[in-house]
Amino acid sequence: MLSSLSFLIRGNTEELNTKKLKELECLYLVNKNQPVRNDNGDPWTAEELTEDLSRRIKALKLDAFTPIVSDVLGKLAAHDDALHYFVLVSTYRLPDENFAKSLKELGLQQKLVTMIDGEYKFRLYSKPNEHNNVPQLAWDITPVLKNTKVAEIDVTVPSNDLSNIRPVDDWGLISRDFQSILNCEELNLSAREGQPIEFFHLDNITFYKNLLDMHRGISSDLFQLDSDNHFYQSKPCRVEEWNLTTTRAIQQKHIFLANQLSEIVKNLKKHFVTSTSNSIRLLIQKYLIDEQHIFTEYFDSLLGTDSGFQFRHIIDTFPQLEIRSPNTNKFEVCDELYEIVSAHYHVIREMNEIVRRINDYSPILLNEMSFTGSQSAPQFYARKMWRRMNVSLIKFIVNKLAEMLTTPDAELMELLTDAGDPRLIKDPSIWQRLNPLTMESSQCIDEELASRVADLIIGYQFFINDKKNRRQKSDESTFAITDIQDEEELELFSKTQHFEKIINDILSEVDICSTTEKLDELSTCINKLLDQVPTKTIVEKYSQIVLEKSIRFFEFLKSFFTSAYIHLKNRNIVSPSTLHTLELEKIHKQGYDSEFLKTVGYDMKSTMEDSLLTVNPPEPLNVFVSTGVTDIYSQVFTVLNMLHTALDAVIETQYSETLNHEPRLRYAFFHMNTTVFAIRKNMLSLIEAAYETLKKTLNFKDFSSSQSSHELLNVFYRAHRKFIREVAGALMMNSKRGTTGRVIRLMVSSVTQASKACLEGDAVAADKFYQQFQTNLLIFLDQCRLDHARYPLYRSLEIGNDETDGRKSLNSSYSDDLSCRSY
Amino acid sequence: MSGTGALMTVHVGQCGNQLAQAFWKSMVDEHGINERGQTTHEDDMNDKKDLLFYQADDDHYVPRAVLVDLEPRVINGMMQSPNFSNLFNTDNIFLSDHGGGAGNNWASGYCQGQEVQEKIMDIIIREAENTDNLDGILFTHSVSGGTGSGTGSLLLEKLREAFPKKVIQTYSVFANSDTSQTTDVVVHPYNWVLSMQRLIENPDHVVVLDNAALHRLAAGKFKTDTPTFDHINSLVARIMSTSTAMYRFNSPVCPSIRYLDLAPFPPMHFIQSAISPVVDPNENFTRKTSVADVTRFLLKPTSMMVSTASRVRPNDCMLSAYMFLQGQIEAHTIMSAEQNVDFAINRPPFYMLKPLRMMHAPLSPYVRPQYKVSGLLLNNSTSVAPLFESLLSKYDKLRAKKAFIDKFEKIVSGLRISRKINQTFQENFTLDMMDDAVHIVQDLLEEYKAVVQKDYLTRGL
């Protein structure tokens, strides 16, 4: 049997026994199982197989071989049913190409066919090789005999016909078939609804496409829009192996998110304006539109639709989800997509808030927010979005600053805020006093830099605009700089390509795609900008002029207010606003700076007793003399003037006849003279001492070069303030404001009256006024005692004071002299 | 009247004009003016040139000075020196026609002065009228010679008459020789007594420059045994310069000489002065000066430029004094120094105030100061009295012997004969004048004694 089987298959019997046995096993199993079945599961008979084979030969256009095949099969059928059936089944299982190829080859080999003109022709009368009545096959069936698969029974596809299913098997248990029907979700659904249901069964790609479209606001068969423009799922759906429920659960999450997103985008669009001068609003709008594009293009790129992306460089840095590959885990991909959309949604939602209250957000604040976002947002996509905003804001800020530092009519309020009053600014600089603008600081731009930039902008704008005004007005009400020539240059500079190149260079290091952790990126850019624009040099140049002028101004203020009264003939004139021309000329002759002399005037509120002086110097020097400061200077003038008047009055008495025979009165006048002189001298000395300190500070050439003139002006300002405080202290205006002035006035009037009486020859009256003077002096000294620091200067004025013999000031209104000694 | 007024200087006699030379030399330097009256520096705001100078039509500066002498030697010498030949207004120079001088005789000076005083006063009044606001007159002379003391005395009388309310401050050189080293005038006690009466009656302040003390100081400080007049004059010039620095360089503390209240009880208006530091200008100055140093030195009685000041009397009192400190001084330093010195000062018992006022005097902006800190004390103290007593005793000695008294009579009569001096004058000029003068000086000494008593103010009530 083995040898005949071997001959049948190969035409020889010399083969390994193992192979032969394997083939025999196949032979046996094929005959046993009858593996080829029809739709009903019945095995095919040999006839049916033969019929099928002839149809197959025809289909393969092997008509020339029909006689050979029939001959072999006929012989086998006659000789051995088992072999016949085995060959039929094996041939049935043999793939067409193997069958046709081997038939052609072996036909030629066994000389059963000839080839004429490329066509096979049956050779008449030729017979297949035979051995013990077993023919050798003219085709090779070995490919199917490598295992016993050839003998496996065909699986029957169960019919949909429910009647075919038996709910209970032979054992009385629920059959497997029925069990699977009971598990079928769709059927259950259908049964529950009592009608057939329709659902989508989608492949991965289609599903993803629909999903991503929905997130981009595009409806599809699966996700449709209702009248409110909300997405809903049009039909149940399953994706490949996922069932309806799984799919639904995932879709619902996405639908909710997509609706949230579309809602917020809709909201956002409401706040969009088409024309606005608010450039930060424009910036945010553009940013949002770009983000929308990036979002869309990213999804396009995920779906593989590659069509000239505008934001290719950005998209390339995003994770590629490989959604087209059959091996990816759908759960993971859906989750990733959800994360991305949700990140987008959350940023957009924040943006909505920002756009709604755009005026509450300054570029600096937004920059800080976006920096924080780019560092700490939970999702990668959100961090990237914030980063992009951060970069656009850095560019915005740097460009704006560049504009403000080079253009006279730049809109300053975009980055600076007007505090309205310098007093509202904490520790304002002189520039801010001139123009109370502040620049916000944040963790990205520290206070020092912010105030430096603000100062520089105010300074630049001041000098440039001053120059312009000067050209228009040509009077001297503006700060008189005769040689600002850079204005035009500087203005033109901002329009040159060179300028753009500078800005581009500065910003070139700000990479939109990288996630930097550099907190000081903005500061670095601003610092570079300050280094590269010529503004700093120009402001420095003019600040230098202002510095020099300030020094002269301080000198003038000090000398004018401490000595000008000496030269005024009638010290109580009240002229409307400026000093009388004649007076002015007279004072001018005394060497006061004529430039500043013009700025001094009388206040309208002046009375005969109090001539309040005002100083109105040109900007920016006016910041040095606020109302409070002018008030102090005016008081200095008034008090010193009063003392000087008294001194004058006493001196007039020197040649009076009344005194000739009245040593007592002589002493009285000497006492008054000494006292008034000492008070005046002390005050002047204290002012001088304060001025010495001021002058030391003003000696700016000694300063280290690290401080620019621009910054030195602040130093000057503070030094002058300190000077003013000390001057106020010298006049004892600190403790009881104004009281000292009143007491001095009382003293002075006693002195003046005493002197007048003396000149009139009335010794008695003179003596009476002297007594009055003494009383007033005591009040004055009582007040001096309140001033711990300065009392020692006045101690020598104590009436009856004589430290050498330990006498106490008997007349002091303080009964206990402890108060004096404790100082 | 207010504001800072101008000052005029009047220099009389040999000594007065020598002082003028030294004084104006330092003035032109300190105000940055060259020998032709032109400014050598850019004007400083604090430089009040017009205090001592006025501007001619061509804007050059002319000293407001009147030079008077009865003999031409000193003034001619001055006018020939390149420093001054083009500086002074020649109309302001008065030289006597005969040019014989006063022969160290007060009477001669006074007498000759009578003849020419109108001319001299014309010059002075013209000069005063050229000025908007004259505050005072600085007067330099010596009281031991003839012209300075005699003509000077007369001029002081006339000045007081003409300017009753201007401050007249004299810088009067007193000869106080125990030896003949400091003066070659034997009759100087006569001259002094006669001058003294006019000094008591006319000026507001008399800065007593004791020749002997100046010599001693110069000899001690300068590296020479025989100090020249130049040495002495430079010291006086410094006193004059420092005492006027406040007005000249715009100090608001004391803007005019009128504010100087040195003599609360006239006629006790004889001011002693002290300066520190004093060194030979040819020597290198190596010591470091400080406010404390200078103050301490100035307040020492022995520092006073009065030869008798070494005789310290325990009840001597300071009536009024001004200390001017110059140099790189911080205002605080002076204030604290002022508080400290209070204890060192003796004052009249009825005083309830401090007679000393210390202040920072400005320096010339054009001249580099020689010292970091320097100072001047103008001190009106009773300690000047011994000087007068000593001079008075010298006078008494001479007078008792009637020594040289004939010289005075001779010159007077000689003049009377030769120049037909009228009767009124002759009556006025008798030896009684000397006696009157002595009385007046004695009264002054009495006053100095009285002022240190507690009841000074209430005496006679």
Tab-separated table of C-alpha atoms in Angstrom, chain B residues 2-208:
chain	number	residue	atom	x	y	z
B	2	SER	CA	18.858	147.056	54.149
B	3	GLY	CA	21.009	144.980	51.962
B	4	THR	CA	24.726	144.928	51.658
B	5	GLY	CA	26.317	148.269	51.229
B	6	ALA	CA	29.706	149.330	50.087
B	7	LEU	CA	32.771	150.103	52.126
B	8	MET	CA	35.278	152.871	51.621
B	9	THR	CA	38.777	152.921	52.941
B	10	VAL	CA	40.653	155.969	54.087
B	11	HIS	CA	44.355	155.647	54.666
B	12	VAL	CA	46.194	158.384	56.459
B	13	GLY	CA	49.871	158.908	57.026
B	14	GLN	CA	52.879	156.796	56.424
B	15	CYS	CA	51.684	153.840	58.410
B	16	GLY	CA	48.123	154.112	57.131
B	17	ASN	CA	49.303	154.036	53.556
B	18	GLN	CA	51.695	151.209	54.129
B	19	LEU	CA	48.772	149.266	55.503
B	20	ALA	CA	46.819	150.333	52.435
B	21	GLN	CA	49.498	148.824	50.280
B	22	ALA	CA	49.347	145.509	52.078
B	23	PHE	CA	45.569	145.528	52.342
B	24	TRP	CA	44.856	146.367	48.723
B	25	LYS	CA	47.432	143.899	47.533
B	26	SER	CA	45.537	141.133	49.226
B	27	MET	CA	42.182	142.583	48.115
B	28	VAL	CA	43.033	142.526	44.435
B	29	ASP	CA	44.266	138.965	44.826
B	30	GLU	CA	41.208	137.817	46.714
B	31	HIS	CA	38.827	139.411	44.229
B	32	GLY	CA	40.650	138.213	41.180
B	33	ILE	CA	41.619	141.652	39.894
B	34	ASN	CA	44.914	142.409	38.189
B	35	GLU	CA	47.104	145.479	38.479
B	36	ARG	CA	45.073	147.208	35.786
B	37	GLY	CA	41.793	146.611	37.536
B	38	GLN	CA	40.684	143.883	35.179
B	39	THR	CA	39.170	140.640	36.362
B	40	THR	CA	41.420	137.649	36.042
B	41	HIS	CA	38.789	134.989	36.677
B	42	GLU	CA	35.287	134.244	35.644
B	43	ASP	CA	33.010	135.971	38.089
B	44	ASP	CA	31.942	133.933	41.060
B	45	MET	CA	28.447	134.504	42.298
B	46	ASN	CA	29.628	134.991	45.862
B	47	ASP	CA	32.291	137.480	45.001
B	48	LYS	CA	31.018	140.935	45.908
B	49	LYS	CA	33.612	143.035	44.164
B	50	ASP	CA	31.519	146.150	44.422
B	51	LEU	CA	31.892	146.155	48.180
B	52	LEU	CA	35.362	147.648	47.946
B	53	PHE	CA	35.691	148.457	44.254
B	54	TYR	CA	33.633	150.346	41.764
B	55	GLN	CA	33.673	149.977	38.049
B	56	ALA	CA	34.960	152.741	35.863
B	57	ASP	CA	33.336	153.520	32.538
B	58	ASP	CA	35.562	151.015	30.832
B	59	ASP	CA	34.456	148.448	33.409
B	60	HIS	CA	37.793	148.089	35.086
B	61	TYR	CA	37.708	147.969	38.841
B	62	VAL	CA	38.919	150.873	40.948
B	63	PRO	CA	39.433	150.595	44.701
B	64	ARG	CA	37.105	152.764	46.722
B	65	ALA	CA	40.060	154.087	48.623
B	66	VAL	CA	41.268	157.538	49.625
B	67	LEU	CA	44.966	157.934	50.314
B	68	VAL	CA	46.059	160.878	52.412
B	69	ASP	CA	49.545	161.915	53.445
B	70	LEU	CA	51.382	165.069	54.214
B	71	GLU	CA	54.581	163.786	52.703
B	72	PRO	CA	54.755	162.056	49.361
B	73	ARG	CA	57.274	159.321	49.984
B	74	VAL	CA	55.031	156.366	50.740
B	75	ILE	CA	52.263	157.201	48.327
B	76	ASN	CA	54.650	158.014	45.511
B	77	GLY	CA	56.476	154.789	46.152
B	78	MET	CA	53.204	153.007	45.966
B	79	MET	CA	52.161	154.703	42.765
B	80	GLN	CA	55.442	153.824	41.157
B	81	SER	CA	55.141	150.169	41.952
B	82	PRO	CA	53.746	148.171	39.033
B	83	ASN	CA	51.133	146.651	41.325
B	84	PHE	CA	49.339	149.882	42.037
B	85	SER	CA	50.371	152.440	39.437
B	86	ASN	CA	47.276	151.784	37.346
B	87	LEU	CA	44.911	150.686	40.037
B	88	PHE	CA	44.014	153.650	42.199
B	89	ASN	CA	42.046	156.619	41.145
B	90	THR	CA	44.634	159.413	41.270
B	91	ASP	CA	41.894	161.878	42.136
B	92	ASN	CA	41.530	160.046	45.411
B	93	ILE	CA	45.081	160.709	46.476
B	94	PHE	CA	45.773	163.681	48.619
B	95	LEU	CA	49.331	164.824	49.120
B	96	SER	CA	50.193	167.987	50.933
B	97	ASP	CA	51.540	170.778	48.753
B	98	HIS	CA	54.680	171.366	50.701
B	99	GLY	CA	55.236	167.690	51.291
B	100	GLY	CA	57.100	168.198	54.517
B	101	GLY	CA	55.058	165.792	56.606
B	102	ALA	CA	53.982	166.343	60.168
B	103	GLY	CA	57.237	165.505	61.805
B	104	ASN	CA	55.801	162.927	64.132
B	105	ASN	CA	53.880	165.677	65.799
B	106	TRP	CA	50.191	165.323	66.412
B	107	ALA	CA	49.735	169.031	66.613
B	108	SER	CA	51.424	169.517	63.317
B	109	GLY	CA	49.326	166.867	61.651
B	110	TYR	CA	46.132	168.170	63.173
B	111	CYS	CA	47.043	171.662	62.300
B	112	GLN	CA	48.003	171.031	58.750
B	113	GLY	CA	44.916	168.913	58.485
B	114	GLN	CA	42.783	171.899	59.359
B	115	GLU	CA	44.025	173.587	56.254
B	116	VAL	CA	43.489	170.771	53.860
B	117	GLN	CA	40.582	168.906	55.424
B	118	GLU	CA	38.090	170.511	53.080
B	119	LYS	CA	39.896	169.131	50.067
B	120	ILE	CA	40.196	165.734	51.638
B	121	MET	CA	36.575	165.660	52.725
B	122	ASP	CA	35.565	166.704	49.222
B	123	ILE	CA	37.301	163.612	47.885
B	124	ILE	CA	35.709	161.380	50.490
B	125	ILE	CA	32.219	162.809	50.080
B	126	ARG	CA	32.457	162.622	46.320
B	127	GLU	CA	33.492	159.024	46.578
B	128	ALA	CA	30.654	158.295	49.011
B	129	GLU	CA	28.127	159.935	46.756
B	130	ASN	CA	29.270	157.828	43.860
B	131	THR	CA	28.095	154.840	45.820
B	132	ASP	CA	24.450	153.860	46.120
B	133	ASN	CA	24.693	152.492	49.536
B	134	LEU	CA	27.714	153.183	51.653
B	135	ASP	CA	27.697	151.145	54.816
B	136	GLY	CA	30.921	152.112	56.402
B	137	ILE	CA	34.432	153.441	56.276
B	138	LEU	CA	37.576	151.543	57.081
B	139	PHE	CA	40.252	153.866	58.372
B	140	THR	CA	43.900	152.944	58.708
B	141	HIS	CA	46.424	155.073	60.511
B	142	SER	CA	48.940	155.077	63.305
B	143	VAL	CA	48.399	156.996	66.505
B	144	SER	CA	52.012	157.554	67.348
B	145	GLY	CA	53.293	159.536	64.388
B	146	GLY	CA	52.196	162.899	63.147
B	147	THR	CA	50.019	162.627	60.104
B	148	GLY	CA	48.177	159.451	61.033
B	149	SER	CA	47.453	160.613	64.508
B	150	GLY	CA	47.047	164.344	63.955
B	151	THR	CA	45.482	164.593	60.525
B	152	GLY	CA	43.837	161.245	61.193
B	153	SER	CA	42.207	162.573	64.343
B	154	LEU	CA	40.906	165.569	62.503
B	155	LEU	CA	39.590	163.452	59.689
B	156	LEU	CA	37.830	161.149	62.122
B	157	GLU	CA	36.045	164.141	63.571
B	158	LYS	CA	35.069	165.317	60.141
B	159	LEU	CA	34.014	161.891	58.995
B	160	ARG	CA	31.735	161.452	61.970
B	161	GLU	CA	30.257	164.835	61.220
B	162	ALA	CA	29.708	164.006	57.582
B	163	PHE	CA	28.541	160.450	58.108
B	164	PRO	CA	26.788	160.323	61.450
B	165	LYS	CA	25.188	156.960	60.767
B	166	LYS	CA	27.842	155.118	58.853
B	167	VAL	CA	30.002	152.591	60.544
B	168	ILE	CA	33.506	153.925	61.030
B	169	GLN	CA	35.978	151.252	61.865
B	170	THR	CA	39.583	152.197	62.376
B	171	TYR	CA	42.607	150.011	62.282
B	172	SER	CA	44.832	152.021	64.566
B	173	VAL	CA	48.444	151.153	65.099
B	174	PHE	CA	49.488	151.867	68.681
B	175	ALA	CA	53.149	152.302	69.502
B	176	ASN	CA	53.819	150.835	72.856
B	177	SER	CA	57.512	150.815	73.211
B	178	ASP	CA	59.363	149.910	76.260
B	179	THR	CA	62.343	149.806	74.030
B	180	SER	CA	62.909	152.042	71.105
B	181	GLN	CA	62.684	149.087	68.821
B	182	THR	CA	59.114	149.499	67.784
B	183	THR	CA	58.952	153.220	67.508
B	184	ASP	CA	61.325	156.004	66.769
B	185	VAL	CA	58.932	158.611	68.070
B	186	VAL	CA	59.734	159.776	71.524
B	187	VAL	CA	56.646	161.902	71.825
B	188	HIS	CA	54.323	159.120	70.893
B	189	PRO	CA	52.529	159.196	74.290
B	190	TYR	CA	51.476	162.786	73.553
B	191	ASN	CA	50.344	161.859	70.112
B	192	TRP	CA	48.548	158.870	71.459
B	193	VAL	CA	46.627	160.704	74.158
B	194	LEU	CA	45.475	163.341	71.732
B	195	SER	CA	44.454	160.732	69.174
B	196	MET	CA	42.853	158.607	71.794
B	197	GLN	CA	40.323	161.266	72.585
B	198	ARG	CA	39.210	161.273	68.924
B	199	LEU	CA	39.210	157.495	68.821
B	200	ILE	CA	36.959	157.436	71.870
B	201	GLU	CA	34.605	160.026	70.498
B	202	ASN	CA	34.288	159.272	66.808
B	203	PRO	CA	34.618	155.775	65.378
B	204	ASP	CA	32.311	152.853	66.068
B	205	HIS	CA	35.087	150.350	66.397
B	206	VAL	CA	38.780	150.795	66.882
B	207	VAL	CA	40.821	147.738	66.074
B	208	VAL	CA	43.856	148.185	68.270
